Short mmCIF file of C-alpha atoms and ligand atoms in Angstrom, two decimals:
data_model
loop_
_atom_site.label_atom_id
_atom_site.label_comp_id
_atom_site.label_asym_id
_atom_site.label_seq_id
_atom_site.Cartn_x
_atom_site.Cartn_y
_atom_site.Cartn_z
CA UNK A 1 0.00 0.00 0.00
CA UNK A 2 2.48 2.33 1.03
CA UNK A 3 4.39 1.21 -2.09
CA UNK A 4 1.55 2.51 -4.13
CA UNK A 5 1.34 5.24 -2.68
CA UNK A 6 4.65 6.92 -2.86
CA UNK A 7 4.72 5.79 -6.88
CA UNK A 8 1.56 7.74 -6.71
CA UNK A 9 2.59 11.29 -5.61
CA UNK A 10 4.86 11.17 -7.28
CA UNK A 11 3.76 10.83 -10.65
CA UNK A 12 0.61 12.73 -9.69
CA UNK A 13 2.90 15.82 -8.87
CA UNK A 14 6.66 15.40 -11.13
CA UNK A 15 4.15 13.31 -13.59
CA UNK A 16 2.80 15.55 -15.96
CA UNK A 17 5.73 17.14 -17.53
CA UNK A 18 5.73 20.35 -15.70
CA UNK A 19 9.43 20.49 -16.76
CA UNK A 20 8.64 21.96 -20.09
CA UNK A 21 7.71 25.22 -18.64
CA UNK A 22 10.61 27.10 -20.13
CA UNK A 23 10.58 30.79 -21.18
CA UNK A 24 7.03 31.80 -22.46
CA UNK A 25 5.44 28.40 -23.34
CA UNK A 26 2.23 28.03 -20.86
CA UNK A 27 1.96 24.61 -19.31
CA UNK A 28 -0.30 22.47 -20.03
CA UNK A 29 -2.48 22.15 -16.41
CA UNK A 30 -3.38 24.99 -14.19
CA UNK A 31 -4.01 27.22 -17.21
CA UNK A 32 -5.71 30.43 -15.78
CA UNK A 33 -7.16 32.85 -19.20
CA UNK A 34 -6.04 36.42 -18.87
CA UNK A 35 -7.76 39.45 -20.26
CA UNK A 36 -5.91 38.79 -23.90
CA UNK A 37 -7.59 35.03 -23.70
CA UNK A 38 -4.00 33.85 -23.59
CA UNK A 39 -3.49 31.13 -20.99
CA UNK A 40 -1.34 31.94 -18.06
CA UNK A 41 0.04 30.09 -15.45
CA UNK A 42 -0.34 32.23 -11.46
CA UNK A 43 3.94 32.95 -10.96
CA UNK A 44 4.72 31.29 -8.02
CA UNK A 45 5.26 33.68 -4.73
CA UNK A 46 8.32 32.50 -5.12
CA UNK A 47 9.07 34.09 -8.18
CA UNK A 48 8.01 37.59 -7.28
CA UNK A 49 10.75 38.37 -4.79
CA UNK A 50 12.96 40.32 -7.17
CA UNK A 51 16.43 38.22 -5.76
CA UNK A 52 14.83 34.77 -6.94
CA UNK A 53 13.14 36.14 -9.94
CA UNK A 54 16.44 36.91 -10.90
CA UNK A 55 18.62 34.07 -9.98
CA UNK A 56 16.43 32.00 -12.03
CA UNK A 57 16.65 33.96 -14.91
CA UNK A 58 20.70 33.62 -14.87
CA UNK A 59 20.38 30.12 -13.58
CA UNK A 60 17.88 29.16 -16.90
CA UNK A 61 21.31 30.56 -18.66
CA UNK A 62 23.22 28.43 -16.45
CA UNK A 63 20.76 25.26 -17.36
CA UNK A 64 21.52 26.36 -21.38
CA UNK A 65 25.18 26.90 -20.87
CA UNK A 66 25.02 22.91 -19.65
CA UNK A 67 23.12 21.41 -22.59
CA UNK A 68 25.57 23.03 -24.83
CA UNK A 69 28.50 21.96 -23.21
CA UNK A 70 27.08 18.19 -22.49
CA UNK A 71 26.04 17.72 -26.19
CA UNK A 72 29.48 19.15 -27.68
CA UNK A 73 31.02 16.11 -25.49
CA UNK A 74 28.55 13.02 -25.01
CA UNK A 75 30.72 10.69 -23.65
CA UNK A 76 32.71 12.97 -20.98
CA UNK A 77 31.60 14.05 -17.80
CA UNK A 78 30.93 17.85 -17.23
CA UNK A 79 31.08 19.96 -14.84
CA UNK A 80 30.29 24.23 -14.93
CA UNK A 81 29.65 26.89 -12.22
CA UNK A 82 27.35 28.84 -14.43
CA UNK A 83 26.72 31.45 -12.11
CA UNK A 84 30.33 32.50 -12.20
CA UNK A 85 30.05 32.91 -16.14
CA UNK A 86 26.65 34.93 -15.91
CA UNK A 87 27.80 37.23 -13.47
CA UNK A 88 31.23 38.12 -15.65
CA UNK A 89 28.72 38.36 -18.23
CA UNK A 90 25.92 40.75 -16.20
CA UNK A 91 28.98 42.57 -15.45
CA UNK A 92 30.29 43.38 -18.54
CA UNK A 93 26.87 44.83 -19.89
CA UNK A 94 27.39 47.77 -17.94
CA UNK A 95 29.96 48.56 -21.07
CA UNK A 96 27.23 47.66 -23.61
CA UNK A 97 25.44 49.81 -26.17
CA UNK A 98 21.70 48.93 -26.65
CA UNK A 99 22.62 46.20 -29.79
CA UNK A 100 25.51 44.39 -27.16
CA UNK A 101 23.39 44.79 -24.03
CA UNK A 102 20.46 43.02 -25.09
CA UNK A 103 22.42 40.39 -26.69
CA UNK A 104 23.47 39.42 -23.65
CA UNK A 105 20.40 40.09 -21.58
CA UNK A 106 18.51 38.42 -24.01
CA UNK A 107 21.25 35.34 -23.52
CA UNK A 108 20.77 35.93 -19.36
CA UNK A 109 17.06 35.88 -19.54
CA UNK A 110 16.67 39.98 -18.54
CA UNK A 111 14.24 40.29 -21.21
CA UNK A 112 11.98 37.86 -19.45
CA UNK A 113 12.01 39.40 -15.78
CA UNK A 114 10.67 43.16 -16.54
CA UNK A 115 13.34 44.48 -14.10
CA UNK A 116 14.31 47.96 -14.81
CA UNK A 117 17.65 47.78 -12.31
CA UNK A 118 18.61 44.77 -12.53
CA UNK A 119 22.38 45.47 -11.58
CA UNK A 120 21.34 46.79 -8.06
CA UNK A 121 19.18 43.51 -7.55
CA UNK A 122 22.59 41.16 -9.30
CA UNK A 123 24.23 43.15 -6.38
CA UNK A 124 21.78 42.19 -3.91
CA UNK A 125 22.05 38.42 -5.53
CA UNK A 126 25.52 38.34 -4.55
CA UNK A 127 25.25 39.56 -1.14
CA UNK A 128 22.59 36.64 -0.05
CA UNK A 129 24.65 34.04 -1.67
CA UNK A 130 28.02 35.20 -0.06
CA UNK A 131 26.05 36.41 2.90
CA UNK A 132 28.36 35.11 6.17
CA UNK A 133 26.35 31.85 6.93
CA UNK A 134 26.84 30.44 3.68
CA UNK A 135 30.58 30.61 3.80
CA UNK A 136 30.92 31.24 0.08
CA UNK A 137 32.79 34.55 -1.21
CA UNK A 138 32.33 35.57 -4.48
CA UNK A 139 33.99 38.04 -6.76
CA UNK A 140 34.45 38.41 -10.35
CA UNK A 141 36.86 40.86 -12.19
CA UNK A 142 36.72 42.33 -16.11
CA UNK A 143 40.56 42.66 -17.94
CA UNK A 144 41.43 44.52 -20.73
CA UNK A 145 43.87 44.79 -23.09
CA UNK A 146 46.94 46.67 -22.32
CA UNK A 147 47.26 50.20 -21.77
CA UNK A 148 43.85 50.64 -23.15
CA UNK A 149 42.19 53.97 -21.02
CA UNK A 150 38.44 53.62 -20.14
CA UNK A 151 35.51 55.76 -18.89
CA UNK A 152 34.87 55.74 -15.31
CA UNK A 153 31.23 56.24 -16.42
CA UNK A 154 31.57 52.26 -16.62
CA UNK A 155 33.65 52.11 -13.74
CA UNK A 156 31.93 53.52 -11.21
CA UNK A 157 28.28 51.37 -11.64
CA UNK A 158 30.68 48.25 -12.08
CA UNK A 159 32.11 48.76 -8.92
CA UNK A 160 28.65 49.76 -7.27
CA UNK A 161 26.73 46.47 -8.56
CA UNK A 162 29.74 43.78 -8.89
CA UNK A 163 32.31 44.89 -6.52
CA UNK A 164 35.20 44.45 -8.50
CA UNK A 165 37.25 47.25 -10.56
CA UNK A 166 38.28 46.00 -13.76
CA UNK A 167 42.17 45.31 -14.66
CA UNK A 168 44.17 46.56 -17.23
CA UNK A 169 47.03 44.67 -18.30
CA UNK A 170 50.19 46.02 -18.58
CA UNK A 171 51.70 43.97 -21.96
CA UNK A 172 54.17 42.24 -19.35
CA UNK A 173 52.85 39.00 -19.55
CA UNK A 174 55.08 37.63 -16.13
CA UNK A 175 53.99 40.69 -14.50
CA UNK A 176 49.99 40.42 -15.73
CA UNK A 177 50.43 36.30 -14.64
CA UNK A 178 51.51 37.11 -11.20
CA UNK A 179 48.84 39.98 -10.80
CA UNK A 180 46.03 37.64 -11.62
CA UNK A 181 47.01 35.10 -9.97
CA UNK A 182 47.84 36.98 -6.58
CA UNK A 183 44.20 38.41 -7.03
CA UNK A 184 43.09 35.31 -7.15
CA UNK A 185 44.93 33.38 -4.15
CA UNK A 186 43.40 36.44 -2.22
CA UNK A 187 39.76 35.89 -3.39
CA UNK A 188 39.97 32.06 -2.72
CA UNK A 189 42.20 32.35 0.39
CA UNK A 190 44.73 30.42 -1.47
CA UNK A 191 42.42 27.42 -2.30
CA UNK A 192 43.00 27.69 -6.04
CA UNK A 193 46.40 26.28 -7.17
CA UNK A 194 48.38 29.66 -9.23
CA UNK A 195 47.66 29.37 -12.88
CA UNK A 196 51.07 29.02 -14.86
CA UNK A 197 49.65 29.17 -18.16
CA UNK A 198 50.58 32.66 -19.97
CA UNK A 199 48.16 35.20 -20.16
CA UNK A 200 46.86 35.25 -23.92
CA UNK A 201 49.14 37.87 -25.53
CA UNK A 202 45.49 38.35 -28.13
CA UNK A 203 43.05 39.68 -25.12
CA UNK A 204 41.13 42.45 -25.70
CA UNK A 205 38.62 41.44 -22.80
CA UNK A 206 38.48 38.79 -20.28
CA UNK A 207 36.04 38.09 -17.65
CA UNK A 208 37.60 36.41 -14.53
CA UNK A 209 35.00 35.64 -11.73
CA UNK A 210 35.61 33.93 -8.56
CA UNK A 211 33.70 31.78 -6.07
CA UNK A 212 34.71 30.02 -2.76
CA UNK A 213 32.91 28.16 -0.23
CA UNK A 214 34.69 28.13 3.45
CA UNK A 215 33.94 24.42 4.62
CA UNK A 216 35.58 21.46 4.85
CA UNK A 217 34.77 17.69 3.55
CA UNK A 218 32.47 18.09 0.57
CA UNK A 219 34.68 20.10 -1.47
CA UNK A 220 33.97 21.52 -4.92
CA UNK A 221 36.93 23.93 -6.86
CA UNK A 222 36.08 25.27 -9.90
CA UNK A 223 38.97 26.88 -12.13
CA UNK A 224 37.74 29.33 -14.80
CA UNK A 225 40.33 30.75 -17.08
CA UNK A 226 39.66 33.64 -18.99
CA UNK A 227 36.23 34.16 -18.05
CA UNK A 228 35.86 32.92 -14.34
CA UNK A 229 37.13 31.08 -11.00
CA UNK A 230 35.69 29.31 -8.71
CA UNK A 231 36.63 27.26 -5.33
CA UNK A 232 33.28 25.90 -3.57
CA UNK A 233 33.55 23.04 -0.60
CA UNK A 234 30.55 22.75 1.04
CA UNK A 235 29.45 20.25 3.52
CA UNK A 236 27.29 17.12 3.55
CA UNK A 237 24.64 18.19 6.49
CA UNK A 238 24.90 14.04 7.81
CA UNK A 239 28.87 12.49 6.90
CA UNK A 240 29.40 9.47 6.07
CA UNK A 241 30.46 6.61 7.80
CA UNK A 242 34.01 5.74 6.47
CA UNK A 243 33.75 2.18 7.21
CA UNK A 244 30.86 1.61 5.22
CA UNK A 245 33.00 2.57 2.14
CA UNK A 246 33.52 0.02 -0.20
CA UNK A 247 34.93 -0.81 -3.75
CA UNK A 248 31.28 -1.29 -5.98
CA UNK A 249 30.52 -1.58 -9.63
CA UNK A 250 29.52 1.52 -11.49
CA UNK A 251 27.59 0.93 -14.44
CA UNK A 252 28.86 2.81 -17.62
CA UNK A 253 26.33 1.27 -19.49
CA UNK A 254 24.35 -1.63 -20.29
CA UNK A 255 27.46 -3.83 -20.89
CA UNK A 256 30.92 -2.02 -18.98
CA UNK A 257 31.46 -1.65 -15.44
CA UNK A 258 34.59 0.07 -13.84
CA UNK A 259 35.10 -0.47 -10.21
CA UNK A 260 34.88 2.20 -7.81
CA UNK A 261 35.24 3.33 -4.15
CA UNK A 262 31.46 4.28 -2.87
CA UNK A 263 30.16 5.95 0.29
CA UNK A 264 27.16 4.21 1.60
CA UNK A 265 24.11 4.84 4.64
CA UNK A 266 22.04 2.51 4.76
CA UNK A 267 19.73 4.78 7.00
CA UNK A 268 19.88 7.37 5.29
CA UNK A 269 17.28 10.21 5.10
CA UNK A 270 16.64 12.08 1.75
CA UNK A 271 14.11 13.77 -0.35
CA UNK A 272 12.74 11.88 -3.05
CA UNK A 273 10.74 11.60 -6.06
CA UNK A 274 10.00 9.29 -9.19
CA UNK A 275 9.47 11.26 -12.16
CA UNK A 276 7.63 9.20 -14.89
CA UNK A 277 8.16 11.35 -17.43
CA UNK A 278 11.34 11.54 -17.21
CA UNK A 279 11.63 7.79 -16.64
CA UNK A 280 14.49 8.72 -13.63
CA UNK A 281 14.44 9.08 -9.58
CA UNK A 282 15.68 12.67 -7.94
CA UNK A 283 17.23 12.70 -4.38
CA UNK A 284 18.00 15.64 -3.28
CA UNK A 285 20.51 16.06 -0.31
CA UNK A 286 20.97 18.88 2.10
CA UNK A 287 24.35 20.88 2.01
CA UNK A 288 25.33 23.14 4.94
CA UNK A 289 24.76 26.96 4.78
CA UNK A 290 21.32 26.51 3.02
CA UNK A 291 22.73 24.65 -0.22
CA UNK A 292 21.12 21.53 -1.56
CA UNK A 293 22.40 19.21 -4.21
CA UNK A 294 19.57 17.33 -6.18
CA UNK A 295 20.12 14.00 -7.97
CA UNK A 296 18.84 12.95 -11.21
CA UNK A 297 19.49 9.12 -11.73
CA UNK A 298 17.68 7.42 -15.06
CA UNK A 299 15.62 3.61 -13.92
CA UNK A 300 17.63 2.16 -16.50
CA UNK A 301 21.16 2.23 -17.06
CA UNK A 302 22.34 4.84 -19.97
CA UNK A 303 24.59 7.15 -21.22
CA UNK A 304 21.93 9.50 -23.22
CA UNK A 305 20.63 11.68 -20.29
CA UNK A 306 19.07 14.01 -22.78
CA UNK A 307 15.66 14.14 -21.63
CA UNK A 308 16.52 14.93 -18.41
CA UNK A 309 18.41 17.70 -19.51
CA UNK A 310 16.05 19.02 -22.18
CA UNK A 311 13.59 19.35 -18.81
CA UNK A 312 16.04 21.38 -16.44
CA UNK A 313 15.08 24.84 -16.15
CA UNK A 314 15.17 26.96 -12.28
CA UNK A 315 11.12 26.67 -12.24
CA UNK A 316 11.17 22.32 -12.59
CA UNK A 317 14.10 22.45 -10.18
CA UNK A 318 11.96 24.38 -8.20
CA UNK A 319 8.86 22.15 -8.51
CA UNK A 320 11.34 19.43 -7.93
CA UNK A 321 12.26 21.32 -4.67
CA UNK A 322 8.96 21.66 -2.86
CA UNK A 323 7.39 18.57 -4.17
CA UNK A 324 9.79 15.92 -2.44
CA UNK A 325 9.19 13.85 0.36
CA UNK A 326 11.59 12.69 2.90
CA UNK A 327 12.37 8.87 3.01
CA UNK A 328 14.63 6.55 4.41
CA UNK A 329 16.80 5.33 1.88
CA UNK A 330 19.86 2.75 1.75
CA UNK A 331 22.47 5.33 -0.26
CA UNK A 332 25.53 4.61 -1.99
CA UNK A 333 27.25 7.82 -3.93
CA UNK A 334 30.65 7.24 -5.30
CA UNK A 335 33.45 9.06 -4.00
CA UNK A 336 34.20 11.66 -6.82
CA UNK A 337 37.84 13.19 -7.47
CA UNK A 338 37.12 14.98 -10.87
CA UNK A 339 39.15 17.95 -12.97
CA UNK A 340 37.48 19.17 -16.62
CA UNK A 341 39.12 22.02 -18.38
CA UNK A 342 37.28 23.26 -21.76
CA UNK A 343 36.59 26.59 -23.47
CA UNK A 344 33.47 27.94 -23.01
CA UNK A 345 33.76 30.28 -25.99
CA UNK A 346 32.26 27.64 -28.48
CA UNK A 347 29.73 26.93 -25.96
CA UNK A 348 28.46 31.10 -25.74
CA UNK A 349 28.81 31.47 -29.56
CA UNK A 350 26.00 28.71 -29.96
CA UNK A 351 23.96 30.57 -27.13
CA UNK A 352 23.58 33.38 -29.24
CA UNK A 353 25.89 35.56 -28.19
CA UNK A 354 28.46 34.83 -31.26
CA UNK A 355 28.26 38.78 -31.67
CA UNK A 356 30.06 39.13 -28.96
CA UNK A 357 32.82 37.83 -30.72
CA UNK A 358 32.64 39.71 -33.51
CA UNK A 359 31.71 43.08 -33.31
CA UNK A 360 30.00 44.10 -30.48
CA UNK A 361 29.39 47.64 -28.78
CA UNK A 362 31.38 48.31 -25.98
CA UNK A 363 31.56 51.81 -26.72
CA UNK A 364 30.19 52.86 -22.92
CA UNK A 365 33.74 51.69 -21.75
CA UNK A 366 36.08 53.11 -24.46
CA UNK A 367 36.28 54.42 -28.09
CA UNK A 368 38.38 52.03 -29.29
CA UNK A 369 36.46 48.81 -30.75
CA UNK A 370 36.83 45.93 -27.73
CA UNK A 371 35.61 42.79 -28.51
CA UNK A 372 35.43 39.28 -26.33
CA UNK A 373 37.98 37.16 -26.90
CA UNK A 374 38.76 33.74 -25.89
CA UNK A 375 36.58 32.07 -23.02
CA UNK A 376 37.68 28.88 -20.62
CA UNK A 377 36.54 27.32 -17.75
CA UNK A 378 38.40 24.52 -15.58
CA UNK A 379 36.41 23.16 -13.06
CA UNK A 380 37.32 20.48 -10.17
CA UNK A 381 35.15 18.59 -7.69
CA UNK A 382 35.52 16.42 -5.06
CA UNK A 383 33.17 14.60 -2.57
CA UNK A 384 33.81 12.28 0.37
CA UNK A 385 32.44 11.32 3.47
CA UNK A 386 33.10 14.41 5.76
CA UNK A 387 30.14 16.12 6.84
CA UNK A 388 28.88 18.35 9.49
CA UNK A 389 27.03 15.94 11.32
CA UNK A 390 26.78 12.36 12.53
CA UNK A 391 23.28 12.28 13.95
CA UNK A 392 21.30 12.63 11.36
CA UNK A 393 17.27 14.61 13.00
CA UNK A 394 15.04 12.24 10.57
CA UNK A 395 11.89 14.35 11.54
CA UNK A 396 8.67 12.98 9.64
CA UNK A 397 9.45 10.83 6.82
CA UNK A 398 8.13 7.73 5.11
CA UNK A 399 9.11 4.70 6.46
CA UNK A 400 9.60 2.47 2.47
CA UNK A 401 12.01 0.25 2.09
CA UNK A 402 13.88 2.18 -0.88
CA UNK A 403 17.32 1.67 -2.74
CA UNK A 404 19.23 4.75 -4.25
CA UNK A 405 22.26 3.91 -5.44
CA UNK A 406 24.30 6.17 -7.76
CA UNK A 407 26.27 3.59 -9.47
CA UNK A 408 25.02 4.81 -13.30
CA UNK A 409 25.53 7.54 -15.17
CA UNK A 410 23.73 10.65 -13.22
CA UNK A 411 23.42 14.67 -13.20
CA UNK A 412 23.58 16.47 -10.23
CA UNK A 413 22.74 20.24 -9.72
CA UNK A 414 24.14 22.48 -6.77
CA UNK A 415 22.10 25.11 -5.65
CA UNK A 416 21.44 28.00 -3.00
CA UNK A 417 18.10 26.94 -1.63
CA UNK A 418 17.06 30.38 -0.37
CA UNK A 419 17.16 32.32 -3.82
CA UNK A 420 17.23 29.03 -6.14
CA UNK A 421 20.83 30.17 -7.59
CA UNK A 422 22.19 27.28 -9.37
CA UNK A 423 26.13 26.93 -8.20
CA UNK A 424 27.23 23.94 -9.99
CA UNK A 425 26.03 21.55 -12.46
CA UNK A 426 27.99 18.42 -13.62
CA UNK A 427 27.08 15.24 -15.50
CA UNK A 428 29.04 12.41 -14.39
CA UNK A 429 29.42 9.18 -16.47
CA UNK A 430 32.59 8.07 -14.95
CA UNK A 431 33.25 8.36 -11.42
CA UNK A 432 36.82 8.14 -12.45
CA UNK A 433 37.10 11.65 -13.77
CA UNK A 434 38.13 11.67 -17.70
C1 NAG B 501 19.05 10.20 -26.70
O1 NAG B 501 17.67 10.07 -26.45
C2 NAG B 501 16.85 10.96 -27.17
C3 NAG B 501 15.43 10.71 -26.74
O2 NAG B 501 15.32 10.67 -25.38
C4 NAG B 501 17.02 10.74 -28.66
O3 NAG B 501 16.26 11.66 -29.37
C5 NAG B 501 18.49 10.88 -29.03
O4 NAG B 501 18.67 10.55 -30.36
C6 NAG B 501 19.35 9.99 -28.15
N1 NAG B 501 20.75 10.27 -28.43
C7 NAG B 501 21.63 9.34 -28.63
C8 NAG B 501 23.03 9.76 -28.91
O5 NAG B 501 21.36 8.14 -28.63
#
């Protein structure tokens, strides 16, 4: 009975392909006419606090800047801190002439959110996600070519909103190395190993962004070059028990296994789901400092983890959010030790913002034609059984004798619970890292 039931929430309320409400479609449902006779959907509360409104508008660009990145390599794990990309990019169209500016809003979702300052509320975005209890500091940091003078029209509101002054090189390229990279040791507190690659001697701008979590155990670094860094550990809210790790089979697909060390609780409680439409079960896991990392793990084993990813947008993950129910599950998650270094140039050319490349407007920061050049991110992420806690406060929660084991390809996404900001996103296929 109980059995029935739980398959039966949960298709009643993940069921019916409320993931397809992206930007403008109406969803099929709860369709309430408006004076035009056009069908409407009533915006979640949610939604209306400006903060949120916004962080999923830049988190539905995170959710793009994913697909694009997981179907340019289907058979490698991925892993992005979005957030650190879109505020580089919010940032930079301070400098933007109309043309430029929407481009990017347009890219970030601004068009959609009827917000006529939205730098003041990206400013007020930042301060809630790097507020004290979270332990996470953020900063992110515009660089120009050398010598090149610019309007403090555009730096004054850059420094207002974003906090960070922008950097002009000097043309010294040990001098510009050692700059960046001492900015950056100060922003992470040293957590993010100095960069010895040379600083591109073609820049004309490059967006450098950083993000750290204080925390110990759970521990997420992300490496941006070019456009943006970031250095995240968090913490599990229950650890793990060491002893219960174990060497298991992970499932790469159908036919290939690799053997792998994973972190098991076989009491443990977590908020679940079955989606039906999506043919997959979500767990979602709490994080300390109001973060949550949700699970997305297909009922069969594969590789093609399209569908899910066609349905992520920041108002199913938000569905997804309320609409769990806590359970008792036996849990096994494989310890992960992963590194991924790509451009993300390629990856913002196909997301519309190719003009960016070419010949945009940044004429608000200086007469002389600027134009984006070259874009990369390198992210790393780790996870093992360090937590905050041992004794885990169950509170109400079905009693069901379920299995969630994370030995299959999966997708996880990181977020800020309180304004829905999605930190981190990552695919894995291979717990091994590639
Ligand atoms: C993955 O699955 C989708 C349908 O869910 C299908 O359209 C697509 O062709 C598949 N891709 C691969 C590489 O098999």
């Amino acid at each position: 009975m109980q059995a029935l039931m739980l398959l039966l929430w949960t298709g009643a309320l993940l069921g019916h392909g409320s993931c397809q409400n992206d930007a403008g479609g109406p969803e099929e449902g709860s369709p309430d006419p408006d004076t035009t006779g056009v069908p409407v959907e009533e915006e979640d509360p949610f939604f209306k606090v400006p903060v949120n409104k916004l962080a999923a508008a830049i988190s539905n660009f995170g959710y793009d800047l994913y697909r694009v990145r997981s179907s340019m390599s289907p058979t490698a794990n991925v892993l992005l801190s979005p957030l650190s990309v879109a505020t580089a990019l919010s940032a930079l169209s301070l400098g933007a002439e109309q043309r430029t500016e929407s481009t990017i809003h347009r890219a970030l979702y601004y068009d959609l959110i009827n917000n006529p300052d939205i730098h003041s509320t990206y400013k007020d975005l930042l301060a809630s996600v790097t507020a004290p209890e979270k332990n996470l500091k953020s900063a992110s940091r515009i660089i120009f070519e050398k010598k090149l003078r610019i309007k403090s029209s555009f730096v004054a509101p850059l420094e207002k909103s974003y906090g960070s002054r922008p950097k002009i090189l000097t043309g010294n390229p040990r001098a510009d190395l050692q700059e960046l990279n001492n900015w950056v040791q100060a922003q992470t507190k040293g957590k993010i190993a100095r960069s010895t690659r040379e600083v591109p001697s073609e820049i004309s701008i490059l967006l450098l962004g950083v993000a750290y979590f204080k925390g110990a155990g759970f521990s997420t670094s992300l490496l941006a070059k070019g456009h943006s860094i970031c250095f995240i550990p968090g913490q599990w809210v229950t650890k793990f028990d060491s002893r219960k790790t174990s060497l298991k089979d992970f499932y790469l697909d159908e036919e290939r296994t690799v053997t792998v060390p994973m972190m098991s609780d076989p009491k443990a409680i977590i908020r679940y789901g079955l989606d039906s439409d999506l043919n997959c079960k979500i767990a979602q896991l709490p994080l300390t400092g109001s973060m949550s990392i949700i699970f997305f793990l297909p009922q069969t084993v594969t590789q093609n983890l399209t569908m899910i990813e066609e349905s992520l947008t920041s108002e199913f993950i938000h569905d997804i959010d309320r609409e769990l129910k806590s359970v008792q599950a036996v849990l096994t998650i494989p310890k992960l030790k992963l590194s991924y270094e790509g451009e993300v140039t390629k990856s913002l050319q196909e997301m519309k913002l190719q003009s960016l490349f070419d010949s945009p407007d940044f004429s608000k920061i200086t007469g002389k034609p600027l134009k984006l050049t070259q874009v990369e991110h390198r992210t790393g992420l780790e996870w093992n059984e360090d937590g905050a806690g041992t004794n885990p406060s169950p509170g109400p929660h079905l009693t069901f004798p379920l299995d969630y084991h994370l030995n299959q390809p999966f997708i996880f996404v990181l977020r800020d619970t309180d304004t829905g900001a999605l930190l981190f996103i990552g695919k894995i296929l291979d717990p091994r890292g590639t």
